[in-house]
mmCIF file of C-alpha atoms and ligand atoms in Angstrom:
data_model
loop_
_atom_site.group_PDB
_atom_site.id
_atom_site.type_symbol
_atom_site.label_atom_id
_atom_site.label_comp_id
_atom_site.label_asym_id
_atom_site.label_seq_id
_atom_site.Cartn_x
_atom_site.Cartn_y
_atom_site.Cartn_z
ATOM 1 C CA MET A 1 12.139 21.389 -18.515
ATOM 2 C CA LYS A 2 9.505 19.552 -20.553
ATOM 3 C CA ILE A 3 10.789 18.405 -23.941
ATOM 4 C CA ASP A 4 9.518 20.704 -26.713
ATOM 5 C CA LEU A 5 12.161 20.043 -29.380
ATOM 6 C CA ALA A 6 11.890 17.611 -32.291
ATOM 7 C CA VAL A 7 14.427 16.673 -34.944
ATOM 8 C CA VAL A 8 12.824 15.643 -38.241
ATOM 9 C CA PRO A 9 15.264 13.938 -40.635
ATOM 10 C CA VAL A 10 14.225 14.497 -44.264
ATOM 11 C CA ALA A 11 17.546 14.115 -46.072
ATOM 12 C CA GLY A 12 17.177 10.560 -47.435
ATOM 13 C CA LEU A 13 17.363 9.923 -51.172
ATOM 14 C CA GLY A 14 14.007 8.114 -51.358
ATOM 15 C CA THR A 15 15.238 5.745 -54.057
ATOM 16 C CA ARG A 16 12.402 3.297 -53.463
ATOM 17 C CA LEU A 17 9.955 5.917 -54.746
ATOM 18 C CA LEU A 18 11.760 6.736 -57.992
ATOM 19 C CA PRO A 19 10.902 8.288 -60.411
ATOM 20 C CA SER A 20 8.516 10.362 -58.198
ATOM 21 C CA THR A 21 11.420 11.420 -56.004
ATOM 22 C CA LYS A 22 13.908 12.223 -58.752
ATOM 23 C CA SER A 23 13.520 15.991 -58.328
ATOM 24 C CA GLN A 24 11.223 16.343 -55.297
ATOM 25 C CA PRO A 25 11.474 15.072 -51.715
ATOM 26 C CA LYS A 26 9.377 12.051 -50.779
ATOM 27 C CA GLU A 27 8.421 13.990 -47.641
ATOM 28 C CA MET A 28 6.545 16.462 -49.899
ATOM 29 C CA LEU A 29 4.454 13.808 -51.656
ATOM 30 C CA PRO A 30 0.746 14.372 -50.991
ATOM 31 C CA VAL A 31 -1.287 11.876 -48.995
ATOM 32 C CA GLY A 32 -4.864 12.993 -49.647
ATOM 33 C CA ARG A 33 -4.757 16.804 -49.487
ATOM 34 C CA LYS A 34 -1.544 17.424 -47.596
ATOM 35 C CA PRO A 35 2.138 16.649 -48.048
ATOM 36 C CA VAL A 36 3.592 14.080 -45.647
ATOM 37 C CA VAL A 37 5.653 16.603 -43.624
ATOM 38 C CA GLN A 38 2.587 18.711 -42.887
ATOM 39 C CA TYR A 39 0.994 15.749 -41.115
ATOM 40 C CA VAL A 40 4.238 15.156 -39.213
ATOM 41 C CA VAL A 41 4.405 18.779 -38.045
ATOM 42 C CA GLU A 42 0.701 18.884 -37.109
ATOM 43 C CA GLU A 43 1.125 15.710 -35.076
ATOM 44 C CA LEU A 44 4.145 17.192 -33.269
ATOM 45 C CA ALA A 45 2.274 20.438 -32.577
ATOM 46 C CA ASN A 46 -0.529 18.327 -31.109
ATOM 47 C CA SER A 47 2.027 16.903 -28.665
ATOM 48 C CA ASP A 48 3.219 20.361 -27.540
ATOM 49 C CA ILE A 49 6.397 20.459 -29.600
ATOM 50 C CA HIS A 50 7.337 24.086 -30.233
ATOM 51 C CA ARG A 51 10.757 23.800 -31.886
ATOM 52 C CA ILE A 52 11.451 21.693 -34.951
ATOM 53 C CA LEU A 53 14.843 21.152 -36.565
ATOM 54 C CA PHE A 54 14.649 19.646 -40.044
ATOM 55 C CA VAL A 55 17.749 17.789 -41.177
ATOM 56 C CA THR A 56 17.528 18.441 -44.910
ATOM 57 C CA GLY A 57 19.805 17.739 -47.837
ATOM 58 C CA ASN A 58 20.337 18.362 -51.498
ATOM 59 C CA GLY A 59 17.055 18.949 -53.372
ATOM 60 C CA LYS A 60 14.939 19.359 -50.245
ATOM 61 C CA GLU A 61 14.466 23.151 -50.417
ATOM 62 C CA SER A 62 10.728 22.838 -51.086
ATOM 63 C CA ILE A 63 10.296 21.631 -47.477
ATOM 64 C CA GLU A 64 11.771 24.895 -46.166
ATOM 65 C CA ASN A 65 9.602 26.946 -48.537
ATOM 66 C CA PHE A 66 6.503 25.059 -47.449
ATOM 67 C CA PHE A 67 6.737 26.200 -43.833
ATOM 68 C CA ASP A 68 7.343 29.866 -44.695
ATOM 69 C CA VAL A 69 4.415 32.264 -44.333
ATOM 70 C CA ASN A 70 3.261 33.186 -47.840
ATOM 71 C CA LYS A 71 1.724 36.636 -47.322
ATOM 72 C CA GLU A 72 1.030 37.242 -51.031
ATOM 73 C CA LEU A 73 -0.930 34.022 -51.349
ATOM 74 C CA ILE A 74 -2.910 34.778 -48.182
ATOM 75 C CA GLN A 75 -3.742 38.271 -49.473
ATOM 76 C CA PHE A 76 -4.797 36.907 -52.861
ATOM 77 C CA LEU A 77 -7.091 34.300 -51.282
ATOM 78 C CA ARG A 78 -8.569 36.929 -48.944
ATOM 79 C CA GLN A 79 -9.222 39.377 -51.807
ATOM 80 C CA THR A 80 -10.920 36.667 -53.843
ATOM 81 C CA GLY A 81 -13.002 35.479 -50.870
ATOM 82 C CA ARG A 82 -11.655 31.908 -50.809
ATOM 83 C CA GLU A 83 -12.191 31.266 -47.093
ATOM 84 C CA GLU A 84 -11.936 27.465 -47.271
ATOM 85 C CA LEU A 85 -8.555 27.669 -48.969
ATOM 86 C CA LEU A 86 -7.379 30.210 -46.391
ATOM 87 C CA GLU A 87 -8.232 27.709 -43.668
ATOM 88 C CA SER A 88 -6.041 25.114 -45.381
ATOM 89 C CA LEU A 89 -3.047 27.411 -44.787
ATOM 90 C CA GLU A 90 -3.667 27.794 -41.080
ATOM 91 C CA PHE A 91 -0.805 25.418 -40.280
ATOM 92 C CA GLU A 92 1.521 28.320 -41.224
ATOM 93 C CA ARG A 93 0.479 30.063 -38.025
ATOM 94 C CA GLN A 94 1.171 27.200 -35.614
ATOM 95 C CA PRO A 95 3.275 28.351 -32.646
ATOM 96 C CA ILE A 96 6.406 26.562 -33.855
ATOM 97 C CA GLU A 97 9.941 27.811 -34.462
ATOM 98 C CA TYR A 98 11.533 26.140 -37.460
ATOM 99 C CA ALA A 99 15.242 25.567 -37.956
ATOM 100 C CA TYR A 100 17.092 23.803 -40.736
ATOM 101 C CA THR A 101 20.438 22.138 -41.023
ATOM 102 C CA ARG A 102 21.848 20.040 -43.820
ATOM 103 C CA GLN A 103 23.176 16.523 -43.923
ATOM 104 C CA ARG A 104 25.888 17.110 -46.485
ATOM 105 C CA GLU A 105 26.294 13.429 -47.378
ATOM 106 C CA GLN A 106 23.537 10.822 -47.140
ATOM 107 C CA LEU A 107 25.295 8.574 -44.640
ATOM 108 C CA GLY A 108 22.185 7.099 -43.052
ATOM 109 C CA LEU A 109 19.527 7.984 -40.492
ATOM 110 C CA GLY A 110 21.963 7.758 -37.555
ATOM 111 C CA HIS A 111 24.258 10.250 -39.271
ATOM 112 C CA ALA A 112 21.286 12.555 -39.975
ATOM 113 C CA VAL A 113 20.438 12.592 -36.246
ATOM 114 C CA LEU A 114 24.094 13.305 -35.421
ATOM 115 C CA CYS A 115 23.911 16.378 -37.693
ATOM 116 C CA ALA A 116 21.457 17.824 -35.125
ATOM 117 C CA GLU A 117 24.000 17.771 -32.283
ATOM 118 C CA PRO A 118 25.272 21.375 -32.585
ATOM 119 C CA PHE A 119 21.657 22.582 -32.274
ATOM 120 C CA VAL A 120 20.418 20.115 -29.651
ATOM 121 C CA ALA A 121 23.555 20.113 -27.428
ATOM 122 C CA ASP A 122 22.671 18.574 -24.049
ATOM 123 C CA GLN A 123 18.869 18.696 -24.322
ATOM 124 C CA SER A 124 16.599 15.672 -24.542
ATOM 125 C CA PHE A 125 14.703 15.603 -27.813
ATOM 126 C CA VAL A 126 12.211 13.829 -30.051
ATOM 127 C CA VAL A 127 13.069 12.273 -33.414
ATOM 128 C CA ALA A 128 10.147 11.968 -35.850
ATOM 129 C CA LEU A 129 10.888 10.481 -39.268
ATOM 130 C CA GLY A 130 9.695 12.831 -41.971
ATOM 131 C CA ASP A 131 8.378 10.041 -44.201
ATOM 132 C CA SER A 132 5.967 8.459 -41.709
ATOM 133 C CA ILE A 133 2.546 9.551 -40.483
ATOM 134 C CA ILE A 134 1.163 8.180 -37.209
ATOM 135 C CA GLY A 135 -2.603 7.729 -37.041
ATOM 136 C CA ARG A 136 -5.140 8.326 -39.823
ATOM 137 C CA HIS A 137 -4.957 12.054 -40.705
ATOM 138 C CA ALA A 138 -2.171 12.219 -38.052
ATOM 139 C CA GLU A 139 -4.661 12.034 -35.192
ATOM 140 C CA SER A 140 -2.198 10.907 -32.545
ATOM 141 C CA ASN A 141 -0.572 12.205 -29.400
ATOM 142 C CA ILE A 142 1.945 9.365 -29.276
ATOM 143 C CA VAL A 143 4.856 11.787 -28.863
ATOM 144 C CA GLU A 144 3.260 13.432 -25.836
ATOM 145 C CA ARG A 145 2.744 9.994 -24.236
ATOM 146 C CA MET A 146 6.337 9.061 -25.040
ATOM 147 C CA ILE A 147 7.648 12.233 -23.399
ATOM 148 C CA THR A 148 5.567 11.513 -20.279
ATOM 149 C CA GLU A 149 7.075 8.001 -20.049
ATOM 150 C CA PHE A 150 10.571 9.328 -20.752
ATOM 151 C CA ASP A 151 10.285 11.659 -17.744
ATOM 152 C CA ARG A 152 8.495 9.144 -15.500
ATOM 153 C CA ALA A 153 11.034 6.354 -16.114
ATOM 154 C CA ASN A 154 14.019 8.704 -16.264
ATOM 155 C CA ALA A 155 14.813 6.933 -19.525
ATOM 156 C CA ASP A 156 17.596 7.443 -22.079
ATOM 157 C CA VAL A 157 15.465 6.318 -24.989
ATOM 158 C CA VAL A 158 11.754 5.770 -25.602
ATOM 159 C CA ILE A 159 10.624 4.171 -28.867
ATOM 160 C CA ALA A 160 7.132 3.800 -30.374
ATOM 161 C CA PHE A 161 6.310 0.287 -31.585
ATOM 162 C CA GLU A 162 3.557 -1.090 -33.778
ATOM 163 C CA GLU A 163 2.398 -4.711 -33.497
ATOM 164 C CA LEU A 164 2.691 -6.300 -36.952
ATOM 165 C CA ASP A 165 -0.305 -8.270 -38.264
ATOM 166 C CA SER A 166 1.869 -10.948 -39.768
ATOM 167 C CA ALA A 167 4.917 -12.564 -38.126
ATOM 168 C CA SER A 168 6.557 -12.900 -41.552
ATOM 169 C CA ASP A 169 6.851 -9.076 -41.772
ATOM 170 C CA VAL A 170 9.463 -8.897 -38.985
ATOM 171 C CA VAL A 171 12.193 -9.282 -41.620
ATOM 172 C CA HIS A 172 11.581 -5.666 -42.781
ATOM 173 C CA TYR A 173 11.775 -3.818 -39.439
ATOM 174 C CA GLY A 174 13.691 -3.143 -36.241
ATOM 175 C CA ILE A 175 11.997 -5.448 -33.712
ATOM 176 C CA ALA A 176 11.682 -4.936 -29.949
ATOM 177 C CA GLN A 177 13.088 -7.372 -27.454
ATOM 178 C CA PRO A 178 11.084 -6.496 -24.326
ATOM 179 C CA ARG A 179 12.365 -7.281 -20.842
ATOM 180 C CA GLY A 180 9.387 -9.065 -19.271
ATOM 181 C CA ALA A 181 5.813 -8.668 -20.502
ATOM 182 C CA ALA A 182 5.230 -6.446 -23.532
ATOM 183 C CA ASP A 183 2.363 -4.374 -22.096
ATOM 184 C CA ASP A 184 1.300 -1.010 -23.522
ATOM 185 C CA VAL A 185 4.440 0.435 -21.911
ATOM 186 C CA PHE A 186 7.367 -1.951 -21.450
ATOM 187 C CA GLU A 187 11.034 -2.049 -20.609
ATOM 188 C CA LEU A 188 13.184 -2.380 -23.691
ATOM 189 C CA GLN A 189 16.101 -4.792 -23.501
ATOM 190 C CA ASP A 190 17.234 -4.665 -27.114
ATOM 191 C CA VAL A 191 16.182 -3.867 -30.689
ATOM 192 C CA ILE A 192 16.978 -6.447 -33.360
ATOM 193 C CA GLU A 193 17.257 -5.083 -36.896
ATOM 194 C CA LYS A 194 15.389 -7.148 -39.524
ATOM 195 C CA PRO A 195 15.560 -10.548 -37.730
ATOM 196 C CA ASP A 196 14.687 -13.893 -39.333
ATOM 197 C CA VAL A 197 11.100 -14.931 -38.592
ATOM 198 C CA ASP A 198 12.116 -17.708 -36.169
ATOM 199 C CA GLU A 199 14.616 -15.473 -34.349
ATOM 200 C CA ALA A 200 12.351 -12.458 -33.810
ATOM 201 C CA PRO A 201 11.875 -11.739 -30.097
ATOM 202 C CA SER A 202 8.437 -10.133 -30.719
ATOM 203 C CA ARG A 203 6.215 -8.751 -33.466
ATOM 204 C CA LEU A 204 6.685 -5.171 -32.286
ATOM 205 C CA ALA A 205 8.197 -3.026 -35.036
ATOM 206 C CA VAL A 206 9.919 0.350 -34.524
ATOM 207 C CA ALA A 207 7.392 2.991 -35.610
ATOM 208 C CA ALA A 208 9.270 6.154 -36.654
ATOM 209 C CA ARG A 209 9.048 8.089 -33.350
ATOM 210 C CA TYR A 210 11.765 8.262 -30.666
ATOM 211 C CA VAL A 211 12.659 10.307 -27.596
ATOM 212 C CA PHE A 212 16.362 10.505 -26.693
ATOM 213 C CA SER A 213 18.560 11.953 -24.020
ATOM 214 C CA ALA A 214 21.609 13.730 -25.468
ATOM 215 C CA SER A 215 23.710 10.642 -24.587
ATOM 216 C CA ILE A 216 22.631 9.140 -27.947
ATOM 217 C CA PHE A 217 25.131 11.452 -29.679
ATOM 218 C CA GLU A 218 28.134 9.761 -28.009
ATOM 219 C CA HIS A 219 26.823 6.360 -29.091
ATOM 220 C CA LEU A 220 26.217 7.586 -32.640
ATOM 221 C CA LYS A 221 29.812 8.830 -32.808
ATOM 222 C CA GLN A 222 31.087 5.412 -31.781
ATOM 223 C CA THR A 223 28.826 3.500 -34.191
ATOM 224 C CA GLU A 224 30.686 2.010 -37.151
ATOM 225 C CA PRO A 225 29.063 2.438 -40.588
ATOM 226 C CA GLY A 226 27.207 -0.671 -41.752
ATOM 227 C CA LYS A 227 27.268 -2.511 -45.069
ATOM 228 C CA LYS A 228 26.214 0.418 -47.276
ATOM 229 C CA GLY A 229 28.493 2.851 -45.434
ATOM 230 C CA GLU A 230 25.494 4.205 -43.477
ATOM 231 C CA ILE A 231 25.405 4.893 -39.737
ATOM 232 C CA GLN A 232 22.305 3.146 -38.443
ATOM 233 C CA LEU A 233 20.291 4.716 -35.646
ATOM 234 C CA THR A 234 19.341 1.242 -34.395
ATOM 235 C CA ASP A 235 23.014 0.315 -33.935
ATOM 236 C CA ALA A 236 23.534 3.386 -31.716
ATOM 237 C CA ILE A 237 20.383 2.545 -29.713
ATOM 238 C CA ARG A 238 21.720 -0.997 -29.155
ATOM 239 C CA ARG A 239 25.016 0.423 -27.906
ATOM 240 C CA LEU A 240 23.150 2.744 -25.565
ATOM 241 C CA LEU A 241 21.045 -0.117 -24.146
ATOM 242 C CA LYS A 242 24.051 -2.460 -23.822
ATOM 243 C CA SER A 243 26.011 0.153 -21.902
ATOM 244 C CA GLY A 244 23.252 0.324 -19.265
ATOM 245 C CA GLY A 245 21.067 3.065 -20.733
ATOM 246 C CA LYS A 246 17.412 2.747 -19.847
ATOM 247 C CA GLY A 247 15.026 1.972 -22.717
ATOM 248 C CA VAL A 248 11.233 2.046 -22.759
ATOM 249 C CA GLY A 249 8.863 0.857 -25.489
ATOM 250 C CA LEU A 250 5.391 2.276 -26.063
ATOM 251 C CA ARG A 251 2.825 0.564 -28.235
ATOM 252 C CA LEU A 252 0.754 2.481 -30.731
ATOM 253 C CA THR A 253 -2.954 1.963 -30.029
ATOM 254 C CA PRO A 254 -4.964 0.045 -32.680
ATOM 255 C CA GLY A 255 -6.375 3.368 -33.989
ATOM 256 C CA GLU A 256 -2.895 4.763 -34.336
ATOM 257 C CA ARG A 257 -1.282 2.910 -37.214
ATOM 258 C CA ARG A 258 1.987 3.971 -38.801
ATOM 259 C CA PHE A 259 1.670 5.033 -42.436
ATOM 260 C CA ASP A 260 5.070 4.564 -44.050
ATOM 261 C CA ILE A 261 5.458 6.715 -47.168
ATOM 262 C CA GLY A 262 8.849 5.205 -48.015
ATOM 263 C CA ASN A 263 7.692 2.599 -50.553
ATOM 264 C CA PHE A 264 4.943 2.490 -53.176
ATOM 265 C CA GLU A 265 2.888 -0.287 -51.606
ATOM 266 C CA SER A 266 2.351 1.464 -48.292
ATOM 267 C CA TYR A 267 2.231 4.931 -49.930
ATOM 268 C CA PHE A 268 -0.633 3.850 -52.210
ATOM 269 C CA ARG A 269 -2.472 2.320 -49.259
ATOM 270 C CA ALA A 270 -2.065 5.478 -47.196
ATOM 271 C CA PHE A 271 -3.260 7.665 -50.074
ATOM 272 C CA ALA A 272 -6.287 5.424 -50.613
ATOM 273 C CA GLU A 273 -7.224 5.452 -46.913
ATOM 274 C CA PHE A 274 -6.718 9.196 -46.385
ATOM 275 C CA SER A 275 -8.581 10.208 -49.543
ATOM 276 C CA LEU A 276 -11.447 7.742 -49.043
ATOM 277 C CA THR A 277 -11.942 9.197 -45.540
ATOM 278 C CA ASP A 278 -11.660 12.835 -46.639
ATOM 279 C CA PRO A 279 -14.756 14.561 -45.202
ATOM 280 C CA HIS A 280 -15.537 16.355 -48.480
ATOM 281 C CA TYR A 281 -14.243 14.113 -51.265
ATOM 282 C CA GLY A 282 -14.369 10.716 -49.495
ATOM 283 C CA PRO A 283 -18.022 9.761 -50.146
ATOM 284 C CA GLY A 284 -17.873 10.537 -53.901
ATOM 285 C CA LEU A 285 -14.513 8.827 -54.243
ATOM 286 C CA THR A 286 -15.851 5.743 -52.473
ATOM 287 C CA GLU A 287 -18.677 5.541 -55.029
ATOM 288 C CA PHE A 288 -16.168 5.948 -57.846
ATOM 289 C CA VAL A 289 -13.884 3.195 -56.509
ATOM 290 C CA ARG A 290 -16.868 0.866 -56.061
ATOM 291 C CA SER A 291 -17.948 1.383 -59.669
ATOM 292 C CA LEU A 292 -14.360 0.940 -60.844
ATOM 293 C CA LEU A 293 -14.052 -2.356 -58.982
ATOM 294 C CA GLY A 294 -17.472 -3.466 -60.223
ATOM 295 C CA ARG A 295 -16.371 -2.871 -63.807
ATOM 296 C CA GLN A 296 -13.260 -4.969 -63.281
ATOM 297 C CA GLU A 297 -15.103 -8.032 -61.963
HETATM 298 P P1 LIG B 301 14.849 5.624 -45.242
HETATM 299 O O1 LIG B 301 15.419 4.592 -44.385
HETATM 300 O O2 LIG B 301 13.517 5.325 -45.876
HETATM 301 O O3 LIG B 301 15.919 5.970 -46.378
HETATM 302 O O4 LIG B 301 14.727 6.974 -44.412
HETATM 303 P P2 LIG B 301 15.838 6.873 -47.677
HETATM 304 O O5 LIG B 301 17.241 7.074 -48.134
HETATM 305 O O6 LIG B 301 15.037 8.116 -47.423
HETATM 306 O O7 LIG B 301 14.974 6.028 -48.731
HETATM 307 P P3 LIG B 301 15.424 4.841 -49.745
HETATM 308 O O8 LIG B 301 15.833 3.679 -48.875
HETATM 309 O O9 LIG B 301 16.514 5.369 -50.628
HETATM 310 O O10 LIG B 301 14.158 4.562 -50.512
HETATM 311 C C1 LIG B 301 13.925 7.159 -43.256
HETATM 312 C C2 LIG B 301 13.924 8.642 -42.897
HETATM 313 O O11 LIG B 301 15.263 9.054 -42.591
HETATM 314 C C3 LIG B 301 15.692 10.104 -43.431
HETATM 315 C C4 LIG B 301 14.750 10.059 -44.647
HETATM 316 O O12 LIG B 301 14.604 11.335 -45.250
HETATM 317 C C5 LIG B 301 13.452 9.538 -44.045
HETATM 318 O O13 LIG B 301 12.639 10.583 -43.551
HETATM 319 N N1 LIG B 301 17.122 9.898 -43.806
HETATM 320 C C6 LIG B 301 17.557 8.701 -44.273
HETATM 321 C C7 LIG B 301 17.992 10.955 -43.690
HETATM 322 O O14 LIG B 301 17.603 12.079 -43.276
HETATM 323 N N2 LIG B 301 19.300 10.785 -44.067
HETATM 324 C C8 LIG B 301 19.771 9.589 -44.543
HETATM 325 O O15 LIG B 301 20.986 9.503 -44.866
HETATM 326 C C9 LIG B 301 18.872 8.521 -44.640
#
């Protein structure tokens, strides 16, 4: 059966975005007009995902509320003839079943994925990080391409990678060690977490989208917590690859950058790019930014 199930972990504390995230999830921060998770869900729907399990945690209830159908609001907008605003709520009617489970302690991304096991059981599934958007305005079908490769290669894990502009950035990411040439689709030998610049096997950084067979759960269970007591997803992937599991890497295309909303620098950049390219507000905002910059010179 074709994979149509995605797990979206949204339980992290988001400490790098404090104070914005003190009482609201980082996954609900707006980027342009929409909150981050809406882009994530729209991207998944675009790749034929029909079931989404959010792994939530304390203080993340607004994510669940967001995907409910709000009949009163729809009726109010209809009665007051606000057609454009009604259109903005169309995502509520996407053909997706939503489910929610909680990560009761924030023990890392690997642990969050493990919390999905009772729901996923022996199915293969997608993991899409809830704090990362792929492609400007989420215009990407990377997950669909990953699923195709997963089936074609009979893989155990497929990971999306983004080529970093600067080699010095490898120290912040999980980096691919390809077996052979790193073409658009390549065999994955290993993933090295935050390597030193001169030890990095490539400039290809893990880009927030994965496809797994259910065998990842056994490897997650055997993964020891790291320094901060967190179970790292990368450590479980390394175990899986070392034990003979088949890994495939897929490059994002140049038009398909990853927008990481986990820190202020990349969040600000994403907001600037999405709002400056907004079809309605973008042109006026561009003029405003130009005049602002002119005044500063
Ligand atoms: P991060 O690695 O950015 O961690 O999470 P974080 O805890 O959210 O943020 P900081 O480091 O405190 O600033 C990547 C994704 O994994 C989820 C997050 O919600 C985010 O979507 N995550 C992380 C969990 O679901 N549970 C965790 O224990 C950690």
